Amino acid sequence: MGGQRLVFSGYIAGFGTGSGVRLVIGHWTRSPFGAFTDVMVQTAADERVLLAPSAEVAEFVADTYHFDRIEVGPVTAVMSGARLDVTAGELTVAVGIGGPAPLDRLLRLVPGRLAVAPWWLSAIDPIASRIVPGVHTAGSAGQGRREFYGVRRSRRIVSVSGAFGGRDLGGVAPLLPAVGFGFSSAPPDPQIVAVTTTIDEGSAGRFSRRRLMG
């Protein structure tokens, strides 16, 4: 008997910085945990850090991806049409959001329901990884899970300011080298995407829906 299907809808922002710190911010408006924001940080020394708003979120994310260090504490995020501001532990960052990214027009051609369907995302994964090296739409995650990224829109990130660990981030830069949290990286070009992430738990999935819903 298979495990349950968990769906997260919101935004993922991925970008590098002049200091060498690379960030992937998940700003989720709907999920089994409710609305929340988490941040994956990969330092210039390649330490992978998770900043999570609760122990429950931290456990789930850490079971799905790979980290060297996990910090649990308040994560505040405010997103407007042209800006995303996040404060989490030793991180403060303001992200300036610009116009459509290069693939946005192509993404809009795919009907909404199809764009997030796991079978479709599995089928197009080989094509997606060739169009944007390092990026996958389907793959294996921790705890026997399967994960699917259904991106519907994409906008450019045009500026970044802030600090991590007391050090200035140094402005926006390509997300290079690729981050190493899971089977897929964010694109090298800094951008924020509207996305539905679907996670199919394995038959031995650890998280019951009752526990997820609190």
Short mmCIF file of C-alpha atoms in Angstrom, two decimals, residues 14-141:
data_model
loop_
_atom_site.label_atom_id
_atom_site.label_comp_id
_atom_site.label_asym_id
_atom_site.label_seq_id
_atom_site.Cartn_x
_atom_site.Cartn_y
_atom_site.Cartn_z
CA GLY A 14 16.73 30.86 -5.72
CA PHE A 15 19.79 33.06 -6.08
CA GLY A 16 23.48 33.44 -5.39
CA THR A 17 25.21 36.41 -3.76
CA GLY A 18 28.49 38.24 -4.09
CA SER A 19 29.67 36.75 -0.77
CA GLY A 20 29.34 33.22 -2.15
CA VAL A 21 26.28 32.41 -0.02
CA ARG A 22 23.54 30.73 -2.06
CA LEU A 23 19.91 30.72 -0.93
CA VAL A 24 16.72 28.88 -1.75
CA ILE A 25 13.69 30.39 0.00
CA GLY A 26 10.39 28.48 0.13
CA HIS A 27 7.46 30.83 0.80
CA TRP A 28 4.46 28.53 1.11
CA THR A 29 0.94 29.94 1.14
CA ARG A 30 -0.74 26.52 1.39
CA SER A 31 0.68 23.28 2.75
CA PRO A 32 -0.08 20.44 5.18
CA PHE A 33 1.67 22.63 7.79
CA GLY A 34 -0.32 25.74 6.91
CA ALA A 35 1.42 28.86 5.59
CA PHE A 36 5.13 29.06 6.41
CA THR A 37 8.53 30.07 5.05
CA ASP A 38 11.77 28.10 5.27
CA VAL A 39 15.24 28.93 3.99
CA MET A 40 17.99 26.64 2.68
CA VAL A 41 21.42 28.24 2.80
CA GLN A 42 24.63 26.93 1.24
CA THR A 43 27.66 28.90 2.34
CA ALA A 44 30.80 29.72 0.34
CA ALA A 45 32.42 26.82 2.24
CA ASP A 46 29.52 24.55 1.11
CA GLU A 47 27.96 24.14 4.55
CA ARG A 48 24.26 23.44 4.04
CA VAL A 49 22.02 25.12 6.62
CA LEU A 50 18.25 24.84 7.10
CA LEU A 51 16.40 27.72 8.77
CA ALA A 52 12.97 26.42 9.78
CA PRO A 53 10.08 28.01 11.72
CA SER A 54 9.21 24.95 13.82
CA ALA A 55 10.59 21.58 14.89
CA GLU A 56 7.88 19.83 12.87
CA VAL A 57 8.75 21.66 9.65
CA ALA A 58 12.47 21.15 10.32
CA GLU A 59 12.04 17.41 10.78
CA PHE A 60 9.99 17.00 7.62
CA VAL A 61 12.30 19.11 5.44
CA ALA A 62 15.45 17.50 6.86
CA ASP A 63 14.02 14.05 6.12
CA THR A 64 13.44 15.13 2.51
CA TYR A 65 16.68 17.06 1.80
CA HIS A 66 20.27 17.07 3.08
CA PHE A 67 21.76 19.55 5.58
CA ASP A 68 24.85 19.89 7.72
CA ARG A 69 23.16 22.14 10.28
CA ILE A 70 19.56 22.92 11.24
CA GLU A 71 18.34 26.01 13.08
CA VAL A 72 14.78 26.26 14.37
CA GLY A 73 13.33 29.67 15.24
CA PRO A 74 11.02 32.42 14.04
CA VAL A 75 10.99 32.96 10.27
CA THR A 76 9.16 36.07 9.11
CA ALA A 77 8.47 36.79 5.45
CA VAL A 78 6.59 39.57 3.70
CA MET A 79 6.02 39.35 -0.05
CA SER A 80 4.67 42.17 -2.20
CA GLY A 81 4.51 42.49 -5.96
CA ALA A 82 8.14 43.56 -6.29
CA ARG A 83 9.84 42.50 -3.05
CA LEU A 84 10.34 39.61 -0.67
CA ASP A 85 11.71 40.35 2.80
CA VAL A 86 12.81 37.48 5.04
CA THR A 87 14.27 37.39 8.54
CA ALA A 88 15.32 34.03 9.98
CA GLY A 89 17.93 33.54 12.69
CA GLU A 90 21.27 34.85 11.42
CA LEU A 91 19.76 35.81 8.03
CA THR A 92 18.16 39.06 6.94
CA VAL A 93 17.50 39.50 3.23
CA ALA A 94 15.51 41.77 0.96
CA VAL A 95 14.90 40.41 -2.53
CA GLY A 96 13.93 42.72 -5.39
CA ILE A 97 11.62 41.08 -7.95
CA GLY A 98 11.60 42.17 -11.59
CA GLY A 99 9.78 41.18 -14.75
CA PRO A 100 9.23 37.77 -16.36
CA ALA A 101 12.22 35.42 -16.54
CA PRO A 102 13.21 34.02 -19.96
CA LEU A 103 11.13 30.83 -19.68
CA ASP A 104 8.01 32.50 -18.27
CA ARG A 105 6.27 32.69 -21.66
CA LEU A 106 6.85 28.97 -22.22
CA LEU A 107 5.53 28.13 -18.74
CA ARG A 108 2.31 30.07 -19.40
CA LEU A 109 1.57 27.90 -22.44
CA VAL A 110 0.98 24.86 -20.24
CA PRO A 111 -2.55 24.61 -18.74
CA GLY A 112 -2.54 25.05 -14.96
CA ARG A 113 -3.74 21.57 -13.99
CA LEU A 114 -1.35 19.88 -16.39
CA ALA A 115 1.59 22.00 -15.20
CA VAL A 116 1.40 20.52 -11.69
CA ALA A 117 0.38 16.92 -12.54
CA PRO A 118 3.03 14.43 -11.32
CA TRP A 119 2.69 12.22 -14.41
CA TRP A 120 3.38 15.21 -16.65
CA LEU A 121 6.31 16.38 -14.54
CA SER A 122 7.84 12.89 -14.71
CA ALA A 123 7.44 12.85 -18.49
CA ILE A 124 9.05 16.25 -19.09
CA ASP A 125 11.91 15.88 -16.59
CA PRO A 126 14.50 14.81 -19.21
CA ILE A 127 13.58 17.84 -21.34
CA ALA A 128 13.60 20.27 -18.39
CA SER A 129 17.07 19.15 -17.28
CA ARG A 130 18.43 19.83 -20.78
CA ILE A 131 16.82 23.26 -21.07
CA VAL A 132 18.09 24.31 -17.63
CA PRO A 133 21.09 22.20 -16.53
CA GLY A 134 20.87 20.99 -12.95
CA VAL A 135 17.09 21.51 -12.72
CA HIS A 136 14.68 18.58 -12.47
CA THR A 137 10.89 18.43 -12.29
CA ALA A 138 10.72 14.94 -10.74
CA GLY A 139 13.03 12.80 -8.65
CA SER A 140 13.68 10.77 -5.52
CA ALA A 141 13.91 12.42 -2.11
#
